[in-house]
Coordinates of N, CA and C in Angstrom, one line a residue:
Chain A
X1 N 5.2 14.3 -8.7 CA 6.2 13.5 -9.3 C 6.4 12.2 -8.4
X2 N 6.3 11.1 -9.0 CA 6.4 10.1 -8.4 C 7.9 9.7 -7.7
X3 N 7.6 9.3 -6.3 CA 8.8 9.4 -5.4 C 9.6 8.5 -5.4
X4 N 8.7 7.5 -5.8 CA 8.9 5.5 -5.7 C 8.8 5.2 -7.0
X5 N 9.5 4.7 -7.5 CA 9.4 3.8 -8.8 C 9.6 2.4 -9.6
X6 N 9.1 2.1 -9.9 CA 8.8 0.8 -9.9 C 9.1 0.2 -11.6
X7 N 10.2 0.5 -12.4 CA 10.2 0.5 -13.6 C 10.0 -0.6 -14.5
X8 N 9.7 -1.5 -13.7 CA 9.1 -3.0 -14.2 C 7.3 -3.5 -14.4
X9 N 7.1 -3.5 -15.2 CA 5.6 -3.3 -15.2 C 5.5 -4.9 -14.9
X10 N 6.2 -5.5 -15.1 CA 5.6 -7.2 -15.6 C 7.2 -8.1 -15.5
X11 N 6.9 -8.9 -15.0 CA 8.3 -10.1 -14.8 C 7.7 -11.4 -15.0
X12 N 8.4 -12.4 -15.8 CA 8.1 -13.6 -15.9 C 9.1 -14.8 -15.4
X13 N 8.8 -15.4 -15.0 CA 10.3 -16.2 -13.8 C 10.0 -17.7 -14.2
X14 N 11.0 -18.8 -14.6 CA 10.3 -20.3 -14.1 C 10.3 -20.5 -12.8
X15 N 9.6 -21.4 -12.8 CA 9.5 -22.1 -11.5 C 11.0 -22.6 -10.6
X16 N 11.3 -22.3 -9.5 CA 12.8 -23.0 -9.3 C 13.3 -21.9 -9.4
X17 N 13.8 -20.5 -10.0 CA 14.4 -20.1 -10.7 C 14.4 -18.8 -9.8
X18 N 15.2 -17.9 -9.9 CA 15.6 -16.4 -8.8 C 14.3 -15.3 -9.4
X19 N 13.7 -14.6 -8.3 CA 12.9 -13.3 -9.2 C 13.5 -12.7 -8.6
X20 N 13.9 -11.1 -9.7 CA 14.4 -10.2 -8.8 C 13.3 -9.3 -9.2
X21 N 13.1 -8.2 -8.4 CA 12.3 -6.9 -8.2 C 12.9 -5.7 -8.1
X22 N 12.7 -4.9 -8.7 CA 13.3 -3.7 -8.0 C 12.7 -2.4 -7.9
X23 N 13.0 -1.4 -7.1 CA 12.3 0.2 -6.9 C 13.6 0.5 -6.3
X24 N 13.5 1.9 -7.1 CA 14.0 3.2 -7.0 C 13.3 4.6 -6.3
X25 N 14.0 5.2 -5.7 CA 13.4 6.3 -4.8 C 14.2 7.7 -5.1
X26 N 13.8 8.5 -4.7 CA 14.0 9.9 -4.7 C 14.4 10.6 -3.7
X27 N 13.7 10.3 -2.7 CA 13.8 11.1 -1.3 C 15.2 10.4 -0.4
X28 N 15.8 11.5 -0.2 CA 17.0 10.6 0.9 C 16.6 10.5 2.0
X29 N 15.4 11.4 2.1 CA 14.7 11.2 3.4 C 13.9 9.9 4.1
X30 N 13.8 8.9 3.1 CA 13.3 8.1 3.6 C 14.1 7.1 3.9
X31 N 13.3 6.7 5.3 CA 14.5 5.9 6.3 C 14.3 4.3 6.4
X32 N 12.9 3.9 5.8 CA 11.7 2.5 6.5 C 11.2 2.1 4.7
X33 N 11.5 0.7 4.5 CA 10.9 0.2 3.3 C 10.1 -1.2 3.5
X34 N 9.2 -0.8 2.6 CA 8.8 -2.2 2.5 C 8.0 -2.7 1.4
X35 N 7.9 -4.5 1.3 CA 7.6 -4.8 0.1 C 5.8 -5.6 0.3
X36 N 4.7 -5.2 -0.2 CA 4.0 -5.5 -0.1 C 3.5 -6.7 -1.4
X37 N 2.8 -7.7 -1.3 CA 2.1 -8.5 -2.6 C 0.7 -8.7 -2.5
X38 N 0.2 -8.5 -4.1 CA -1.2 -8.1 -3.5 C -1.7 -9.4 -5.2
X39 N -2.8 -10.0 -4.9 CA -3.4 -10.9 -5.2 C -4.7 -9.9 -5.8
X40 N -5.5 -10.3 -6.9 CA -6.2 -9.7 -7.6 C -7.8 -9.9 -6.7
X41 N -8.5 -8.7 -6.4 CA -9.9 -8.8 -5.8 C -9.3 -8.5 -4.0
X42 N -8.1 -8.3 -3.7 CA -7.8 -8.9 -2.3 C -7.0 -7.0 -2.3
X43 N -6.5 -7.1 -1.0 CA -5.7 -5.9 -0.6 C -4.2 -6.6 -0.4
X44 N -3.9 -5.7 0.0 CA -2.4 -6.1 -0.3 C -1.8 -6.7 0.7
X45 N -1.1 -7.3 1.2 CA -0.2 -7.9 2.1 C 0.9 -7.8 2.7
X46 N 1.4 -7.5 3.5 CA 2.8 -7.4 4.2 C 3.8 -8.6 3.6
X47 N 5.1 -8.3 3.4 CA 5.9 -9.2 2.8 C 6.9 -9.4 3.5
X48 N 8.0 -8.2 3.8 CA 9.5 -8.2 4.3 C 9.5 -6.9 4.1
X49 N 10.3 -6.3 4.9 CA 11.1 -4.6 5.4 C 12.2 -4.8 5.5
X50 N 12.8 -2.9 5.5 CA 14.0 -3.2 5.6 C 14.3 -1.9 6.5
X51 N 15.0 -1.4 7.3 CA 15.1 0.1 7.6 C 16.9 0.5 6.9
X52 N 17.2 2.0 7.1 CA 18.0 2.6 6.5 C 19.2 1.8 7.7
X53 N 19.3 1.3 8.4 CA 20.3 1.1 9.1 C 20.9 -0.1 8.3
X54 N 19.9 -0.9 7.6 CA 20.7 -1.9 7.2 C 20.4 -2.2 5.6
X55 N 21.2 -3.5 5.7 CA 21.5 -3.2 3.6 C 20.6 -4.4 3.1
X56 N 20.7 -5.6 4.3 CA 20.0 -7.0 3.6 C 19.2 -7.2 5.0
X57 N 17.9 -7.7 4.2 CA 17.1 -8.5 5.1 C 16.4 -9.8 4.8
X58 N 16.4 -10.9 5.6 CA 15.7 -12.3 4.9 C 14.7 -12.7 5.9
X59 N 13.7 -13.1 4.8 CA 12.8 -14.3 5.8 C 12.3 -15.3 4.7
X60 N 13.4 -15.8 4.9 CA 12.8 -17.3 4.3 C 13.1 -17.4 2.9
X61 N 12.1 -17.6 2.1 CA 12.9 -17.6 0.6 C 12.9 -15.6 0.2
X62 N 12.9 -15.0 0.6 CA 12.6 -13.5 0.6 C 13.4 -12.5 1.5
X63 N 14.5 -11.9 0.3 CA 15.5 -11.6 0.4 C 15.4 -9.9 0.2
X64 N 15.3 -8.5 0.9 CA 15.3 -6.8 0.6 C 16.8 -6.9 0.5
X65 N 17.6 -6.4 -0.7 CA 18.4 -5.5 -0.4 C 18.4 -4.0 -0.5
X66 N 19.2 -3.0 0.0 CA 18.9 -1.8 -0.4 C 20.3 -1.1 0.1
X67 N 20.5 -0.6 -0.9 CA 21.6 0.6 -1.8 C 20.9 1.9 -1.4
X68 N 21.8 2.6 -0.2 CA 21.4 3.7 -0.2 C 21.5 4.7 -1.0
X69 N 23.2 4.4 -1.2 CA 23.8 5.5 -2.5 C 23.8 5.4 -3.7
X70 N 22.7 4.4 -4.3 CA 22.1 4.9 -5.2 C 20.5 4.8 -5.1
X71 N 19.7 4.8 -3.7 CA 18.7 5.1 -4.0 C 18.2 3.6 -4.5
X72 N 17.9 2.7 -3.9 CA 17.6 1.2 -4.8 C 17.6 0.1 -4.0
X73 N 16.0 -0.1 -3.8 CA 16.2 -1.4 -3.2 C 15.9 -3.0 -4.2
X74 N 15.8 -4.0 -3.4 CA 15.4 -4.7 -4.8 C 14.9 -6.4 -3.5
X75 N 13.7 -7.1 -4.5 CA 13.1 -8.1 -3.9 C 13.7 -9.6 -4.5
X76 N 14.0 -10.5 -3.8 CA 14.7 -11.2 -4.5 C 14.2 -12.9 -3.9
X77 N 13.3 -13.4 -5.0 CA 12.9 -14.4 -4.2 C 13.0 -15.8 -4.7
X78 N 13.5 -16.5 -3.7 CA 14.6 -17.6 -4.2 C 14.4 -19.3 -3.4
X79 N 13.4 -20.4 -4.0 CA 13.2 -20.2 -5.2 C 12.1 -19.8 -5.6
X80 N 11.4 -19.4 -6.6 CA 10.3 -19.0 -7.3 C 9.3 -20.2 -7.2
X81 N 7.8 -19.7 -6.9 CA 7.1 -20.8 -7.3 C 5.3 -20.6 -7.7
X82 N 4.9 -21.2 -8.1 CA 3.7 -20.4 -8.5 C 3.1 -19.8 -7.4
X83 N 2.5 -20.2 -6.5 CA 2.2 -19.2 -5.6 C 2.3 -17.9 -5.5
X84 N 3.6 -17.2 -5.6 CA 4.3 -16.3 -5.6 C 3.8 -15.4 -7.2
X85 N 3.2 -15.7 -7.7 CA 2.8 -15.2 -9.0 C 1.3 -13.8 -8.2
X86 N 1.7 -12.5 -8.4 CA 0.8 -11.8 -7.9 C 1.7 -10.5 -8.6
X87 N 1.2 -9.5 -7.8 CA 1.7 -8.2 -8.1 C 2.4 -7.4 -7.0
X88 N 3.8 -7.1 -7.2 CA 4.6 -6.7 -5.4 C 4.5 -4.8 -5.8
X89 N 4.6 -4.4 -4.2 CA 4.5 -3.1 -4.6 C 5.6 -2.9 -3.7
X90 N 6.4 -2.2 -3.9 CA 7.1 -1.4 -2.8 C 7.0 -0.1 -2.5
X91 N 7.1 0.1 -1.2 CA 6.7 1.0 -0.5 C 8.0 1.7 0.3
X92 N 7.9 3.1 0.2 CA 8.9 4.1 1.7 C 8.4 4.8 2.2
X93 N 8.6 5.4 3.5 CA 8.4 5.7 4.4 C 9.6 6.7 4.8
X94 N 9.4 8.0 6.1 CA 10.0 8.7 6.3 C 9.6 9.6 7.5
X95 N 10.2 10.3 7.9 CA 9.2 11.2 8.7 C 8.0 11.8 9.0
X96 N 7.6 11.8 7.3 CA 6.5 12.0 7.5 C 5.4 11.5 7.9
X97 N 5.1 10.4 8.4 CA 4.1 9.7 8.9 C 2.8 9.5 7.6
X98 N 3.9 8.6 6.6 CA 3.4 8.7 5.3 C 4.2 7.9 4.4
X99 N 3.7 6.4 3.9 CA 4.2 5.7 3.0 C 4.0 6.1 1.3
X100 N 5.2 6.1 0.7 CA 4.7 6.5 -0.6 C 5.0 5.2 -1.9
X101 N 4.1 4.7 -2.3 CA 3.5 3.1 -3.1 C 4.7 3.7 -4.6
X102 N 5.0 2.5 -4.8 CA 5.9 2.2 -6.4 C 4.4 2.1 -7.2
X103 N 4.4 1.6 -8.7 CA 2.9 1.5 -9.3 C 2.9 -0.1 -9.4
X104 N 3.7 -0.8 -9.3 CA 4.1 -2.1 -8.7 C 4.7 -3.3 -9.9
X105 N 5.2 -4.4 -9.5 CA 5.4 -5.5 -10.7 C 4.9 -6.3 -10.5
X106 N 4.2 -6.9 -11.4 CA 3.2 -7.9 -11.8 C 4.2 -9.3 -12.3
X107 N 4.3 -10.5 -11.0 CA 5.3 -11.2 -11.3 C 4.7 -12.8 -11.8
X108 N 4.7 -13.2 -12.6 CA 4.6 -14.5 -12.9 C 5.3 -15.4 -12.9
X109 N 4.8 -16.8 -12.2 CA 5.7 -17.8 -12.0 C 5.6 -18.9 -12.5
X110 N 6.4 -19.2 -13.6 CA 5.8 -20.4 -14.6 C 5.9 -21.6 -14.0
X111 N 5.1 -22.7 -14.1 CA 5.2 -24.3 -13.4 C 6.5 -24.7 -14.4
Chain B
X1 N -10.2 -11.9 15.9 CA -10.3 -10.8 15.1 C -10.2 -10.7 13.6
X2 N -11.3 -9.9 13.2 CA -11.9 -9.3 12.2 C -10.5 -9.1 11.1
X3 N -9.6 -8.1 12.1 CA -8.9 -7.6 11.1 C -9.1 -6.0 10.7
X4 N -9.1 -5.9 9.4 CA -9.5 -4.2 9.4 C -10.5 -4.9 7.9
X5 N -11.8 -4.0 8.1 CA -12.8 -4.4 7.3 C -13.5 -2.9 6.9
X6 N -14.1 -3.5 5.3 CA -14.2 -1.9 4.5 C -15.7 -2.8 4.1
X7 N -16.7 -1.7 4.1 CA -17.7 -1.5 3.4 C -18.1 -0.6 3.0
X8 N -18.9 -0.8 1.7 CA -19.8 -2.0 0.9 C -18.3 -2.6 -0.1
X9 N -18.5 -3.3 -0.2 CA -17.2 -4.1 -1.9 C -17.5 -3.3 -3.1
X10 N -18.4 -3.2 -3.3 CA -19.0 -2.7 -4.6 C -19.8 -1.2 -4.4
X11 N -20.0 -0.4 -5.6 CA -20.6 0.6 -5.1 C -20.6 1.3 -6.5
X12 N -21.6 1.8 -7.0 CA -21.5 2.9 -8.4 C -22.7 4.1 -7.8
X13 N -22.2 5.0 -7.9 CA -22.6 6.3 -8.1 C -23.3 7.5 -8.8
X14 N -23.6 8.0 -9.4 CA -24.0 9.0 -10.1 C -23.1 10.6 -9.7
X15 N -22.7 10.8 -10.9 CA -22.0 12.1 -10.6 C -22.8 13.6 -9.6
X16 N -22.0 13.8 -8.8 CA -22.7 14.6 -7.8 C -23.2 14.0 -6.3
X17 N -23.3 12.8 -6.6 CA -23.8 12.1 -5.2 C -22.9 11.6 -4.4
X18 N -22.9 11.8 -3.0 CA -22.2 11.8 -1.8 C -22.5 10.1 -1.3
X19 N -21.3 9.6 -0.7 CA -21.2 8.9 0.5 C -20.1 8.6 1.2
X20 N -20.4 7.9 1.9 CA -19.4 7.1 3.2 C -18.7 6.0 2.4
X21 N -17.3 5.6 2.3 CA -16.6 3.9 2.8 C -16.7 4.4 4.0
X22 N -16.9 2.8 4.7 CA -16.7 2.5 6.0 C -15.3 2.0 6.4
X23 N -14.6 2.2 7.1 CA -13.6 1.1 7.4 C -12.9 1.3 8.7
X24 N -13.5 0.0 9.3 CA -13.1 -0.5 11.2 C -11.8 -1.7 11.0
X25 N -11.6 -1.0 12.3 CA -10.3 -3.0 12.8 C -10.3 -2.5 13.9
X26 N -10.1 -4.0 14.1 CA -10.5 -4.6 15.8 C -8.7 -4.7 16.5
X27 N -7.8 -4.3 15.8 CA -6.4 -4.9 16.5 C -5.6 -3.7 17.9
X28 N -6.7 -2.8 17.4 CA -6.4 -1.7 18.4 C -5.3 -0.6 17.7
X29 N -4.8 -0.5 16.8 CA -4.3 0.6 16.3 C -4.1 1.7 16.2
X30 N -3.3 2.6 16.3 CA -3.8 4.1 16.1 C -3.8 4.5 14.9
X31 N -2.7 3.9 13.4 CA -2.2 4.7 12.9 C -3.3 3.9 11.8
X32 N -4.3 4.8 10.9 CA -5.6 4.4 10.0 C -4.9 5.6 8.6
X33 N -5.3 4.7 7.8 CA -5.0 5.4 6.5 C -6.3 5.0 5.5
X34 N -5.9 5.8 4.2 CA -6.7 5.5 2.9 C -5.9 5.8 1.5
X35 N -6.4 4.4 0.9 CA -5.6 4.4 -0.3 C -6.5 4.4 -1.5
X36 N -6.1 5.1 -2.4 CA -7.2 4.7 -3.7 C -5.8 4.0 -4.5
X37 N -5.9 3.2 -5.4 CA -5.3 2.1 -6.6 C -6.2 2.6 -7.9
X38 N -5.0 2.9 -8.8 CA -5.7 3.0 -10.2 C -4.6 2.8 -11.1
X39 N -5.3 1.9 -12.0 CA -4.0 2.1 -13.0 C -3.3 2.4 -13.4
X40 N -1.6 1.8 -13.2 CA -0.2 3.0 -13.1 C 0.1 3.6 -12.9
X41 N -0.9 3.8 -11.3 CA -0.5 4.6 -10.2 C -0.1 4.1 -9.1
X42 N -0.2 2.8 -8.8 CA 0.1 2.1 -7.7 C -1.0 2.7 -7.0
X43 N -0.7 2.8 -5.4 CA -1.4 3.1 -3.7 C -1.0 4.6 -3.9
X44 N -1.7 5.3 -3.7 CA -1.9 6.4 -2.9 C -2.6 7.0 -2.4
X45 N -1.8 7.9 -1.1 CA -2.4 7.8 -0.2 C -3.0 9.1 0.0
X46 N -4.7 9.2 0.4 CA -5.6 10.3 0.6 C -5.4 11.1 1.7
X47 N -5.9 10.2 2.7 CA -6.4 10.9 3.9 C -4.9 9.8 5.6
X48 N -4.9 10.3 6.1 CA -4.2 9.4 7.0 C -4.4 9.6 8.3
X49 N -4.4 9.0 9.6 CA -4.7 9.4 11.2 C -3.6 8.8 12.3
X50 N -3.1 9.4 12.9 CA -1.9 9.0 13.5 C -2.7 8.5 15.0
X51 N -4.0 9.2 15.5 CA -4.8 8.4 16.3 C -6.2 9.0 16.5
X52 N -7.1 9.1 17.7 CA -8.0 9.6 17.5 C -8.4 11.2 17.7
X53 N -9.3 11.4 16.9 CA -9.3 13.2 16.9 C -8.3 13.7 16.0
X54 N -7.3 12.8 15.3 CA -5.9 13.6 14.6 C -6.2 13.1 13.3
X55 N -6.2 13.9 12.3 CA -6.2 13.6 11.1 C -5.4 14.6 10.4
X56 N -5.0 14.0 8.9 CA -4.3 15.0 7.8 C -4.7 14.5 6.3
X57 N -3.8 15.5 5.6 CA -3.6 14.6 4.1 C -2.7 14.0 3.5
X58 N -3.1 13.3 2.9 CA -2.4 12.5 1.8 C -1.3 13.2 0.7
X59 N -1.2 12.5 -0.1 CA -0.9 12.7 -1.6 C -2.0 13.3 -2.9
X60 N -3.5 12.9 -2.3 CA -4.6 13.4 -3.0 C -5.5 13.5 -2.5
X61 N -5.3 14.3 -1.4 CA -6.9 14.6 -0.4 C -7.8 15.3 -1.4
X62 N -7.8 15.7 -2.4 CA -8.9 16.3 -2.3 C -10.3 15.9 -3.1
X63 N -11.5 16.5 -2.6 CA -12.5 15.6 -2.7 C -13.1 14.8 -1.6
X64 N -11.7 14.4 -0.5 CA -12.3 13.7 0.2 C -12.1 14.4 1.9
X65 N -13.1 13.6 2.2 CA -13.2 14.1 4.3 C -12.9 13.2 4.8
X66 N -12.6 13.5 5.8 CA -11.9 12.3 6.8 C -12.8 12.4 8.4
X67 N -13.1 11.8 9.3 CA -12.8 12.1 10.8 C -12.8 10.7 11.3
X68 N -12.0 10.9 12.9 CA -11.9 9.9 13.8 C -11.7 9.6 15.2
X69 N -13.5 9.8 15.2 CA -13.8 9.9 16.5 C -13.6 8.7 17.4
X70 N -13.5 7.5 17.1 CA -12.8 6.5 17.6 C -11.8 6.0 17.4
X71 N -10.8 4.9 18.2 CA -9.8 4.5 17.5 C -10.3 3.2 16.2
X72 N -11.0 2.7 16.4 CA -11.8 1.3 15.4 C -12.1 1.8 14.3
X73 N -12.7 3.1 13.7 CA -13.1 3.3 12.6 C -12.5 4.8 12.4
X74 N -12.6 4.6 10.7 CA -12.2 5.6 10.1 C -12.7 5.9 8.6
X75 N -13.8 6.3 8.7 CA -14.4 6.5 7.8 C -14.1 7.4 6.4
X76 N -14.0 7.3 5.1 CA -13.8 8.5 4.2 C -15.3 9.0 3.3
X77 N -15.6 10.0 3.2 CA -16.5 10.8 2.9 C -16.4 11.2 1.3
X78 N -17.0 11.2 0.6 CA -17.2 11.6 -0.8 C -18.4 12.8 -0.6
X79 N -17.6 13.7 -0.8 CA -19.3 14.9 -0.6 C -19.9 15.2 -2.0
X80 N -19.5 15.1 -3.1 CA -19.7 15.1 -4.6 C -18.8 14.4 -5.5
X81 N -19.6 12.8 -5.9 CA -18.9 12.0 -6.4 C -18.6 12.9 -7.5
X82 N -17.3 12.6 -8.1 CA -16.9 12.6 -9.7 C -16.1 11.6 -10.7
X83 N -16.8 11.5 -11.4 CA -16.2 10.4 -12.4 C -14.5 10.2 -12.4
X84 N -13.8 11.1 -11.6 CA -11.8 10.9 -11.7 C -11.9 9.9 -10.2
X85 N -12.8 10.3 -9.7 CA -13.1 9.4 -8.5 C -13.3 7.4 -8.4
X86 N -13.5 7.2 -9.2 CA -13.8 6.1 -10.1 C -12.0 4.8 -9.4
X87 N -12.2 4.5 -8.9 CA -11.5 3.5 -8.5 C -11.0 2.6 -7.5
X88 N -10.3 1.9 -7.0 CA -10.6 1.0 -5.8 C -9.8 1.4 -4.5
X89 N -10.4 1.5 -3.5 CA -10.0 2.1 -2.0 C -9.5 1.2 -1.1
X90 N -8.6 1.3 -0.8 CA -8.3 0.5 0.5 C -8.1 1.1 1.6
X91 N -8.8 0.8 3.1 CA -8.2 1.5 4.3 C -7.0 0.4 4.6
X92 N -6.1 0.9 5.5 CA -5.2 0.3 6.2 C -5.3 0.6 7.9
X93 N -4.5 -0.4 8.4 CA -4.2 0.0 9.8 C -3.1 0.0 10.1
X94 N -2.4 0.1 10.9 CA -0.6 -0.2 12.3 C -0.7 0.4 13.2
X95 N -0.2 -0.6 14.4 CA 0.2 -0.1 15.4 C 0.3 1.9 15.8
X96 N 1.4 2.2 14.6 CA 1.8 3.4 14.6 C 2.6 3.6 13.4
X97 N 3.3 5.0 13.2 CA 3.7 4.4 11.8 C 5.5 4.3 12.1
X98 N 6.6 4.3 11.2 CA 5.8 3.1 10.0 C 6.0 1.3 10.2
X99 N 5.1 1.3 11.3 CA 5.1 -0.3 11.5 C 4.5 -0.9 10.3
X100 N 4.2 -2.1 9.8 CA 3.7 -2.5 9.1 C 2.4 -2.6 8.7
X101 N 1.6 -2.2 7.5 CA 0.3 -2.0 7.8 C -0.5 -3.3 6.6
X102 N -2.0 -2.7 8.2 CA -2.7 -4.3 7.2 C -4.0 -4.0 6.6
X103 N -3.9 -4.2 5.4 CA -4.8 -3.7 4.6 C -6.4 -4.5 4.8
X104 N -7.0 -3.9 4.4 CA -8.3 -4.4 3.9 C -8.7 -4.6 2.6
X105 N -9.8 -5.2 2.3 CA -10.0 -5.9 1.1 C -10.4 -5.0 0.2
X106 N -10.9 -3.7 0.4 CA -11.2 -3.1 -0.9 C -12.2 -2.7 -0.6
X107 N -12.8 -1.5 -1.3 CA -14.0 -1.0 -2.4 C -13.7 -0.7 -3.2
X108 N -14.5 -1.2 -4.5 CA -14.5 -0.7 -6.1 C -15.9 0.0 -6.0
X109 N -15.3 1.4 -6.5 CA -16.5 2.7 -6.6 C -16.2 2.7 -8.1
X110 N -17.5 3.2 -8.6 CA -17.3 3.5 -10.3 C -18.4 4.5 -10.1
X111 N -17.8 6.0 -10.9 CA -18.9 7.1 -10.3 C -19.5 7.7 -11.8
X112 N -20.6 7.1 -11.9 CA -20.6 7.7 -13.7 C -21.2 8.7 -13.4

């Protein structure tokens, strides 16, 4: 059963304009999140993390929040621009020495 | 530095036949993983190594072998390709876990 979920297959955003992302999880066990973006033919990329100790993290136009008590974090990228047009996965982590992948959102950024 | 690097990019098979991905990084790492990607599955994870000599499984080890006799490489094993096998691999590296990991570019296996 999938642990990580990702229930957005596809997002379309204008340019200028907020993207939000989001994944849902299962495990309360997991303590470490993160958001990866991955570009087609390429591997994926490190983006921004968050750990359980806190709720918001920023770098730059790239904003994690995350809701423990409901299980939910969410990518929020402000402003949008085509660059940013790829496919984000999010990812958790836990004691087990073991990340477990959302199936990801494929985000478009219109000029 | 290299980074973490997977060979061959490309690769097709015949059902029943065995090989190696390769996959090294030069950043000094301990913690080495492997991902297959398939269609509305996202990443998951096969095989993983917290450093050298230590290995486990994944989410879907099976099918596949693992060892890692150095910290630089970590190779995954196919001992009898099968056609569910059929999709793109990525190794990763970090520091340790769960630091941030940095992937490699891929292999696309297609095992008819």
């Amino acid at each position: 059963d999938q642990q990580v979920k990702q229930n957005s297959p596809s997002l379309s955003v204008q340019e200028g304009r907020i993207s939000i992302l989001n994944c849902d999880y299962t495990n309360s066990m997991f303590d470490y999140f993160l958001w990866y973006k991955k570009y087609p033919a390429e591997g994926p990329t490190f983006l921004i993390s968050i750990s359980s100790i806190k709720d918001k993290n920023e770098d730059g136009r790239f904003t994690v929040f995350l809701n423990k008590s409901a299980k939910h974090l969410s990518l929020h990228i402000v402003p949008s621009q085509p660059g940013d047009s790829a496919v984000y996965f999010c990812a958790a982590g836990g004691t087990g020495n073991q990340f477990y992948f959302g199936t990801g959102t494929s985000l478009t950024v219109i000029p | 530095n290299a980074g973490v690097t997977q060979t061959p990019k490309f690769q097709v098979l015949k059902t029943g036949q065995s090989m190696t991905l390769q996959c090294a990084q030069d950043m000094n790492h301990e913690y080495m993983s492997w991902y297959r990607q398939d269609p509305g599955m996202g990443l998951r994870l096969i095989h993983y190594s917290v450093g050298a000599g230590i290995t486990d499984q994944g989410e879907v080890p099976n099918g596949y072998n693992v060892s890692r006799s150095t910290t630089e490489d970590f190779p995954l094993r196919l001992l009898s390709a099968a056609p569910s096998q059929t999709s793109v691999y990525f190794c990763a590296s970090s520091y340790s876990f769960p630091d941030t990991q940095y992937f490699g570019p891929g292999t696309r296996l297609t095992v008819l």
